[in-house]
mmCIF file of C-alpha atoms in Angstrom:
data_model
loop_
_atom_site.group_PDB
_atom_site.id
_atom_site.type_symbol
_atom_site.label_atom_id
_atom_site.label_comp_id
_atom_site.label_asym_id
_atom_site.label_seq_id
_atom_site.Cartn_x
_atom_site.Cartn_y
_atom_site.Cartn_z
ATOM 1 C CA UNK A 126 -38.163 -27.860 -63.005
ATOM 2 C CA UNK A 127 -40.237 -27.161 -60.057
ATOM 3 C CA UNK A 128 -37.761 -28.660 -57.548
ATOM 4 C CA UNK A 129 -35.058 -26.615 -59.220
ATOM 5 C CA UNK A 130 -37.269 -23.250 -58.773
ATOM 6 C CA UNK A 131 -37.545 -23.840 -55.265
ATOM 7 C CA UNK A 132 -33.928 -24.969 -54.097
ATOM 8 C CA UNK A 133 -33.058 -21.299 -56.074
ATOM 9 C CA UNK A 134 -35.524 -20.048 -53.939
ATOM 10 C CA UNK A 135 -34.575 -21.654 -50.817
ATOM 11 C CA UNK A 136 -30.749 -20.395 -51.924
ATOM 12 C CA UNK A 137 -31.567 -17.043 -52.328
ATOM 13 C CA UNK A 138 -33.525 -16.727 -49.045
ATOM 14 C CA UNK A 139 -32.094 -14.752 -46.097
ATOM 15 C CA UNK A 140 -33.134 -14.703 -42.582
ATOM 16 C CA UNK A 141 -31.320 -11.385 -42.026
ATOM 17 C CA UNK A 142 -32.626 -8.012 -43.639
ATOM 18 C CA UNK A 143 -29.936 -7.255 -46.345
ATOM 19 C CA UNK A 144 -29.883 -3.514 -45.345
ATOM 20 C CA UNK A 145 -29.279 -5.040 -41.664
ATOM 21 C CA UNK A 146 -26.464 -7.279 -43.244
ATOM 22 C CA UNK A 147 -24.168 -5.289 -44.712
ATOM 23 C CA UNK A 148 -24.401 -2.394 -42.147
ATOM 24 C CA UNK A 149 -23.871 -4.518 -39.320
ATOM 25 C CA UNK A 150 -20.874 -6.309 -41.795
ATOM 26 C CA UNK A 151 -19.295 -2.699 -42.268
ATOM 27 C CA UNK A 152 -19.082 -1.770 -39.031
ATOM 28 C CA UNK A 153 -17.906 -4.806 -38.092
ATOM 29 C CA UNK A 154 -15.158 -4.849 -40.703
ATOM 30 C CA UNK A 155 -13.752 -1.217 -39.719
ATOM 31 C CA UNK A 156 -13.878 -2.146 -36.191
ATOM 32 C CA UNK A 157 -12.436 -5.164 -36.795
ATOM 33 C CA UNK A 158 -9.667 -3.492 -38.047
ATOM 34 C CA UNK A 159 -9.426 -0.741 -35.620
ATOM 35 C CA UNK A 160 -8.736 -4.010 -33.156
ATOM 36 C CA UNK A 161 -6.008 -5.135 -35.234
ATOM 37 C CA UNK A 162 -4.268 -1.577 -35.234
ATOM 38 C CA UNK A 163 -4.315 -1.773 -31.181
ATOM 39 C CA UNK A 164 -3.220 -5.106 -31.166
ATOM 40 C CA UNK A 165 -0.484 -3.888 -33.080
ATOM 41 C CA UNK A 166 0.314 -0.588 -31.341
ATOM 42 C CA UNK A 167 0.355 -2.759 -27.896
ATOM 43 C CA UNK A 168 2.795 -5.015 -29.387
ATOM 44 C CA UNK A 169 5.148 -1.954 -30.677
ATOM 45 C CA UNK A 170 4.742 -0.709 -27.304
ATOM 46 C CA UNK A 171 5.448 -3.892 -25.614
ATOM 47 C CA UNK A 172 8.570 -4.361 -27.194
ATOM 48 C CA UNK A 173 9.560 -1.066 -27.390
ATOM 49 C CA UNK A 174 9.427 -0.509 -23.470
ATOM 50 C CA UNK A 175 11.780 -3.965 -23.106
ATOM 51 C CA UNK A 176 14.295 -1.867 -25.116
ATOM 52 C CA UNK A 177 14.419 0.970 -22.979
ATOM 53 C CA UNK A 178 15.819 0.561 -18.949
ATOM 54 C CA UNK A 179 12.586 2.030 -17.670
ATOM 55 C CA UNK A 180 10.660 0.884 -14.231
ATOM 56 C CA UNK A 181 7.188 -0.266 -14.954
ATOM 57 C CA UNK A 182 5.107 1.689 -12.077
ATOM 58 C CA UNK A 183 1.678 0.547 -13.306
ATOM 59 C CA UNK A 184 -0.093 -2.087 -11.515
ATOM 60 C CA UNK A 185 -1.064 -3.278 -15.057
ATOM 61 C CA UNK A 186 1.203 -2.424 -18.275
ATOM 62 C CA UNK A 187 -0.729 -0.634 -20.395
ATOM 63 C CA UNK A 188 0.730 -1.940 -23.299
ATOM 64 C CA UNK A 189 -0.585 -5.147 -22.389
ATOM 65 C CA UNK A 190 -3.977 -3.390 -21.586
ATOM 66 C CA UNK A 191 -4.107 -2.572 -25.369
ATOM 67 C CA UNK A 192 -3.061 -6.072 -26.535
ATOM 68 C CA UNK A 193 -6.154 -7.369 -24.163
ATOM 69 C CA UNK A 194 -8.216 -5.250 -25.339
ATOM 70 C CA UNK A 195 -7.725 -5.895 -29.028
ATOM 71 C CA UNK A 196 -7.906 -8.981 -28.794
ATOM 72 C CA UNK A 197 -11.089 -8.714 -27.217
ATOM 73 C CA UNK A 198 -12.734 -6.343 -29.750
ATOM 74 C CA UNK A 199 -11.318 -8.802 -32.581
ATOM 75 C CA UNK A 200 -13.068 -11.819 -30.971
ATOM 76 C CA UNK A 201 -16.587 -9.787 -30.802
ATOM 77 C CA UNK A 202 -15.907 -8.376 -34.394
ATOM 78 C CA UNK A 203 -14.519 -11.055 -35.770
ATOM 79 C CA UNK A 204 -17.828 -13.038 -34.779
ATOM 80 C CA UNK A 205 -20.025 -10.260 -35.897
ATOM 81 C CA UNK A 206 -18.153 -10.123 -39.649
ATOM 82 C CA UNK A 207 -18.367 -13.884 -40.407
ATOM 83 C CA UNK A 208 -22.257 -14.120 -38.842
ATOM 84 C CA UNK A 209 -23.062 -11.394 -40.860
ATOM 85 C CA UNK A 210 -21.611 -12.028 -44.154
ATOM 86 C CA UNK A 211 -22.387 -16.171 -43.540
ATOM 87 C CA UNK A 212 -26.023 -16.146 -41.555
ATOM 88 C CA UNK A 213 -24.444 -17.992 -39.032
ATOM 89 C CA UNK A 214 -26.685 -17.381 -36.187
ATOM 90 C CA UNK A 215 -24.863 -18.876 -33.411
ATOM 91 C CA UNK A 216 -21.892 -16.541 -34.349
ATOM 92 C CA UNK A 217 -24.643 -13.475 -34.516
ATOM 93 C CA UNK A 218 -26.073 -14.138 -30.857
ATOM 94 C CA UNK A 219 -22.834 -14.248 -29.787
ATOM 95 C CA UNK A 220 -21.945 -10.805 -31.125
ATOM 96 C CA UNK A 221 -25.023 -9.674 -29.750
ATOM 97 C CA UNK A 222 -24.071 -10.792 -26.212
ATOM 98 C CA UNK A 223 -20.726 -9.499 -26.373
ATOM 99 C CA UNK A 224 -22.100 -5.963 -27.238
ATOM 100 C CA UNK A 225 -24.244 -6.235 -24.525
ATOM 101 C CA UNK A 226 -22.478 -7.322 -21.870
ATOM 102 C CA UNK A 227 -19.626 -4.366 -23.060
ATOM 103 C CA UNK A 228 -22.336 -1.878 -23.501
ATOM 104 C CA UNK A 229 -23.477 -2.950 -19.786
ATOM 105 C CA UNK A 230 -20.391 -2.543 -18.181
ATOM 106 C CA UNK A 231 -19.671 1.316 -19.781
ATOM 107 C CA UNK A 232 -23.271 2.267 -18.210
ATOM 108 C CA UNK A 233 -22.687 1.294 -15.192
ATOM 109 C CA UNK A 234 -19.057 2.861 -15.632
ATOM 110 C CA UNK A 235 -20.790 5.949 -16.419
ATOM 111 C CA UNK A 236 -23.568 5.903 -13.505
ATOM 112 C CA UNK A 237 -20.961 5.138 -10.970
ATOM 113 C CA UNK A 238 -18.364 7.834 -11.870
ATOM 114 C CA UNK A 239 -21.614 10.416 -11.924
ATOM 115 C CA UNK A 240 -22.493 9.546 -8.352
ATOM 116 C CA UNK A 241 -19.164 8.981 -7.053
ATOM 117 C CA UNK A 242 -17.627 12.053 -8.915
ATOM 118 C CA UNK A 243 -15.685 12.951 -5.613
ATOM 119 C CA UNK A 244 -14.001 9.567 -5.255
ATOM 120 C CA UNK A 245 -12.991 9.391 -8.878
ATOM 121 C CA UNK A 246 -11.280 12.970 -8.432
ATOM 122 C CA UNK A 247 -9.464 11.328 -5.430
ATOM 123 C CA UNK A 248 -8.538 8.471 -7.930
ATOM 124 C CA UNK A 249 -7.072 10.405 -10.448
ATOM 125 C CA UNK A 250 -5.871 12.957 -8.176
ATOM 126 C CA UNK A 251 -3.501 9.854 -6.695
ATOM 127 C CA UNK A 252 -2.768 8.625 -10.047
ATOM 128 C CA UNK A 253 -1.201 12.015 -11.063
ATOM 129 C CA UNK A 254 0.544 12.089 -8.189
ATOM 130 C CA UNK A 255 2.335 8.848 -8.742
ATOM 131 C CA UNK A 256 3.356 9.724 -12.626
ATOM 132 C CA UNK A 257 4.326 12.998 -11.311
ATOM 133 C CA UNK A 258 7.039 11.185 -8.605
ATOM 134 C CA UNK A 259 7.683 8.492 -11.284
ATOM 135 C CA UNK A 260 7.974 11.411 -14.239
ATOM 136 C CA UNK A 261 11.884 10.309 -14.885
ATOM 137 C CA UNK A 262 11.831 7.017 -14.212
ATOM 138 C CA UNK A 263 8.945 5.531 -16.582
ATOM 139 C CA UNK A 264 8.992 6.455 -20.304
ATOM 140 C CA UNK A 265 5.030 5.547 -20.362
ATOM 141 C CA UNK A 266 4.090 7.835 -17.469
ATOM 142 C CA UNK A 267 6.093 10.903 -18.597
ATOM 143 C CA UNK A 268 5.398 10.730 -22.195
ATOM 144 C CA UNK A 269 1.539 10.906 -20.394
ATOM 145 C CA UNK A 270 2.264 13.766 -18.286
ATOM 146 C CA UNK A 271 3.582 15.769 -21.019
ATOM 147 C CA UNK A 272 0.571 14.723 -23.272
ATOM 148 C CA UNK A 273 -1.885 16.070 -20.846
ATOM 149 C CA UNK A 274 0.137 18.735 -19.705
ATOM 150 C CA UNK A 275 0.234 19.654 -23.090
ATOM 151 C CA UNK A 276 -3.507 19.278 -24.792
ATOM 152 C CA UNK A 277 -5.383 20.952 -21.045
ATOM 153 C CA UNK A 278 -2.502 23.554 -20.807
ATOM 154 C CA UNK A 279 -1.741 22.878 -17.088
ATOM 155 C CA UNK A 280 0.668 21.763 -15.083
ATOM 156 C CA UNK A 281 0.500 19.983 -11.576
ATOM 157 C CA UNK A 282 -2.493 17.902 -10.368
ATOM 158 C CA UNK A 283 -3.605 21.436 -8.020
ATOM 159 C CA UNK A 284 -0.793 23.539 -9.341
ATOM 160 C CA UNK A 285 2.378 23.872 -10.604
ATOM 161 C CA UNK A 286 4.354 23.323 -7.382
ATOM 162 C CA UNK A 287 2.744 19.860 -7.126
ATOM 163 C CA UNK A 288 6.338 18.869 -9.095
ATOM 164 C CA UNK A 289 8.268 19.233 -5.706
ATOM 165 C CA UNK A 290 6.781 15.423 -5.185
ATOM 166 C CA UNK A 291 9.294 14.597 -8.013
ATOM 167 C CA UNK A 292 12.774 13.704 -6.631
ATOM 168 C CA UNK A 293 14.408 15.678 -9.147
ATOM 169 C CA UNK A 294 12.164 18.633 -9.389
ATOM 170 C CA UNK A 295 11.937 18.608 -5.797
ATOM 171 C CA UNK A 296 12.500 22.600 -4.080
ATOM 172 C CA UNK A 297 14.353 21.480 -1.036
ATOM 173 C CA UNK A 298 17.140 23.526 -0.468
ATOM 174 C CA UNK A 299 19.108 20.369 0.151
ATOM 175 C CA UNK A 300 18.261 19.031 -2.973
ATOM 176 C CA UNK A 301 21.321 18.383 -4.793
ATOM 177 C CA UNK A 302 19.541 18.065 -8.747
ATOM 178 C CA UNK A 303 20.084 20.778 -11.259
ATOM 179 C CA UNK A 304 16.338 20.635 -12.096
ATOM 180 C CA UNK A 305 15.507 21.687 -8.416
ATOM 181 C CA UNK A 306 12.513 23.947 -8.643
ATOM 182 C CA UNK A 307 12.029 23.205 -12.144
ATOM 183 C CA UNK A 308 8.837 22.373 -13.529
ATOM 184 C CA UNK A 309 8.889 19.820 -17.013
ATOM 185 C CA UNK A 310 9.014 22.141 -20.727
ATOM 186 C CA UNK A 311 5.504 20.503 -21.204
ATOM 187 C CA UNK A 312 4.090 23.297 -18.305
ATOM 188 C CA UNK A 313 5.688 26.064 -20.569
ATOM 189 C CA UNK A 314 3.481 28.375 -22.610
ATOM 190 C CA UNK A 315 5.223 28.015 -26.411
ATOM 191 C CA UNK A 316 6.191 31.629 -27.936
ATOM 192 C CA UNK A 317 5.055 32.286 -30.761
ATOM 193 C CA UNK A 318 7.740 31.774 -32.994
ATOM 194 C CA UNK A 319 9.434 29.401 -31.353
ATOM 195 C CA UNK A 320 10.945 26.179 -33.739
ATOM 196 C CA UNK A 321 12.826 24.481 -31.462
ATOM 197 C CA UNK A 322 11.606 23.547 -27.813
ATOM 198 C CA UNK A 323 13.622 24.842 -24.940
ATOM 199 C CA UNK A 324 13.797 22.472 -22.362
ATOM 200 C CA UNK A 325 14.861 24.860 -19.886
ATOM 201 C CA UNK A 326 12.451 27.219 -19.670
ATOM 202 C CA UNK A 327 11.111 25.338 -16.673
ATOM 203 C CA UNK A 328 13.758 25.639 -14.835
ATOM 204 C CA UNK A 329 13.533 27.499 -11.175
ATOM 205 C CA UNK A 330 9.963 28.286 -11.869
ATOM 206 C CA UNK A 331 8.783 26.879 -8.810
ATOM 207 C CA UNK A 332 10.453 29.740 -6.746
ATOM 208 C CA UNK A 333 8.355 32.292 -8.615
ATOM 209 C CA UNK A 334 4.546 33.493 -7.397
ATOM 210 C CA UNK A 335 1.534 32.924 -9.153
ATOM 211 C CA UNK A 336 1.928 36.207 -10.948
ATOM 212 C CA UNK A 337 5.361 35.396 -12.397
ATOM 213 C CA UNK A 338 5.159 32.158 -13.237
ATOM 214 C CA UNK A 339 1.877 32.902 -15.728
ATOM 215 C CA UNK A 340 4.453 34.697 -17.632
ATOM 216 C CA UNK A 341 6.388 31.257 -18.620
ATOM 217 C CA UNK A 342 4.181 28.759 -18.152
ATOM 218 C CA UNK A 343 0.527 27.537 -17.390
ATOM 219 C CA UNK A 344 0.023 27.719 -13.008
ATOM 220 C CA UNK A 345 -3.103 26.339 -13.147
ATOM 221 C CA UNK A 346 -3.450 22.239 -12.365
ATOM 222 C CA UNK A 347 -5.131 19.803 -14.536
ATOM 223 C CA UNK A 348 -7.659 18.842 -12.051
ATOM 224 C CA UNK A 349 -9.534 22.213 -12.537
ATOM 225 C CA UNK A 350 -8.416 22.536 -16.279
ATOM 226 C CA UNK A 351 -10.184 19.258 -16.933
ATOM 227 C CA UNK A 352 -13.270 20.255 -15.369
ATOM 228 C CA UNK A 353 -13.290 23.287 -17.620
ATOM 229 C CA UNK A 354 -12.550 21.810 -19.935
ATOM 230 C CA UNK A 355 -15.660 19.237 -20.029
ATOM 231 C CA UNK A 356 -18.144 22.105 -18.788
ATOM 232 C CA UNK A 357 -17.064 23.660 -21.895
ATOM 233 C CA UNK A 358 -17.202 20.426 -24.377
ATOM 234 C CA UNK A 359 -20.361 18.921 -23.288
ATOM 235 C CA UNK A 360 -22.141 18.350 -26.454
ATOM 236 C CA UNK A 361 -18.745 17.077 -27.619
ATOM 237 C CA UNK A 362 -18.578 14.589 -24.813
ATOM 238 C CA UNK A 363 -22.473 14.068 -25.205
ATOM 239 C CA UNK A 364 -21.660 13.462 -28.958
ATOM 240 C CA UNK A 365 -18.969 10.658 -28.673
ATOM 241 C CA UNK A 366 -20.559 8.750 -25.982
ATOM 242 C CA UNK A 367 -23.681 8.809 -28.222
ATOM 243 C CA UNK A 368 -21.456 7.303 -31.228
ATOM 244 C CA UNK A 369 -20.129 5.065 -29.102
ATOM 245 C CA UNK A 370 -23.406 3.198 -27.871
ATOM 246 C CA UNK A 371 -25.050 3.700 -31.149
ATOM 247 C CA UNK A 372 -23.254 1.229 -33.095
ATOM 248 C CA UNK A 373 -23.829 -1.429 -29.701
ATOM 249 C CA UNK A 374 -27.383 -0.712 -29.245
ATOM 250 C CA UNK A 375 -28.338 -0.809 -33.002
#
């Protein structure tokens, strides 16, 4: 009776707080299947972009970026579901070290784009540049364009003539394209009851001043925009970076 007692004993101990357990199991359940919903979108992507006669122009394809990094973030939540819900220890320090090691990488992410804010400007200043002269010829880099374009209400890295880099929006007199001097419909300011976009209401803005072309669209670049933009959302930005280490740290 007494040996029974204490095998139910030994059964029902736990070397992990219970509280501890399941929190640490429910996070890493949701992320877990947060990594399986990149996975996914990088395989859609993937297969997707082999359908369409598009030039890749990234070093790296970014929908193979997101398959990576699900996979990743299913190995390090995988590990942290199973040692939670099973005690496994082994499975538990390795959780723990992944989370480290990924939390130790985005701080020193973080430090070195403070105190090299200059040379990251340059960075993204170049990479602009290049989806801006690749616009029409990658499907990835112009649905970007017209994403940011969109959501900072800008257009150009500096301004909008920055499209005369594109081939086709290029303001050349001897440019031969009917979108010479055009600027993309994502620059354009949207009236107010307007259903349908016009594509066209880009077109020949970049002979205009500064004065007339605020009328159809937004002048101002994304480079400045985005520094607004933060300056204006810093308890926002604050906020998520705080969510995002909280989980790792904890």
């Amino acid at each position: 009776m007494d040996r029974q007692m204490s095998l139910t004993r030994t059964e029902m101990f736990s070397f992990v707080n219970p509280w501890i357990r399941y929190f640490l199991f429910f996070f890493s359940f949701l992320f877990w299947v947060f990594s399986l919903l990149i996975v996914a979108i990088g395989v859609y992507a993937k297969v997707q972009k082999a359908t369409d006669t598009v030039r890749d122009t990234f070093i790296i394809d970014p929908a193979v970026i997101l398959i990576v990094v699900g996979v990743v973030m299913f190995f390090i939540t995988f590990c942290g579901c199973i040692g939670a819900l099973r005690e496994n220890i082994r499975l538990l320090k390795i959780f723990s070290f992944s989370l480290t090691l990924v939390f130790l990488n985005q701080l020193a992410i973080a430090i070195l784009g403070f105190f090299y804010s200059d040379q990251t400007r340059d960075a993204l200043g170049k990479f602009v540049k290049k989806a801006i002269v690749d616009y029409r010829d990658d499907l990835d880099l112009q649905n970007l364009m017209d994403y940011i374009q969109k959501e900072f209400k800008c257009c150009g890295w500096n301004n909008y003539t920055d499209w005369s880099w594109n081939l086709y929006f290029n303001c050349t007199p001897s440019n031969p394209s009917t979108e010479r001097c055009s600027v993309p419909f994502s620059c354009c300011t949207p009236l107010p009851e307007e259903t349908v976009i016009n594509t066209m209401c880009g077109f020949g803005v970049q002979t205009q001043n500064y004065v007339e072309a605020t009328k159809s669209i937004y002048p101002v670049g994304c480079a400045d925009r985005a520094v607004i933009w933060i300056e204006s959302h810093l308890m926002l930005v604050g906020a998520l970076t705080l969510g995002l280490a909280l989980p790792q740290v904890t």
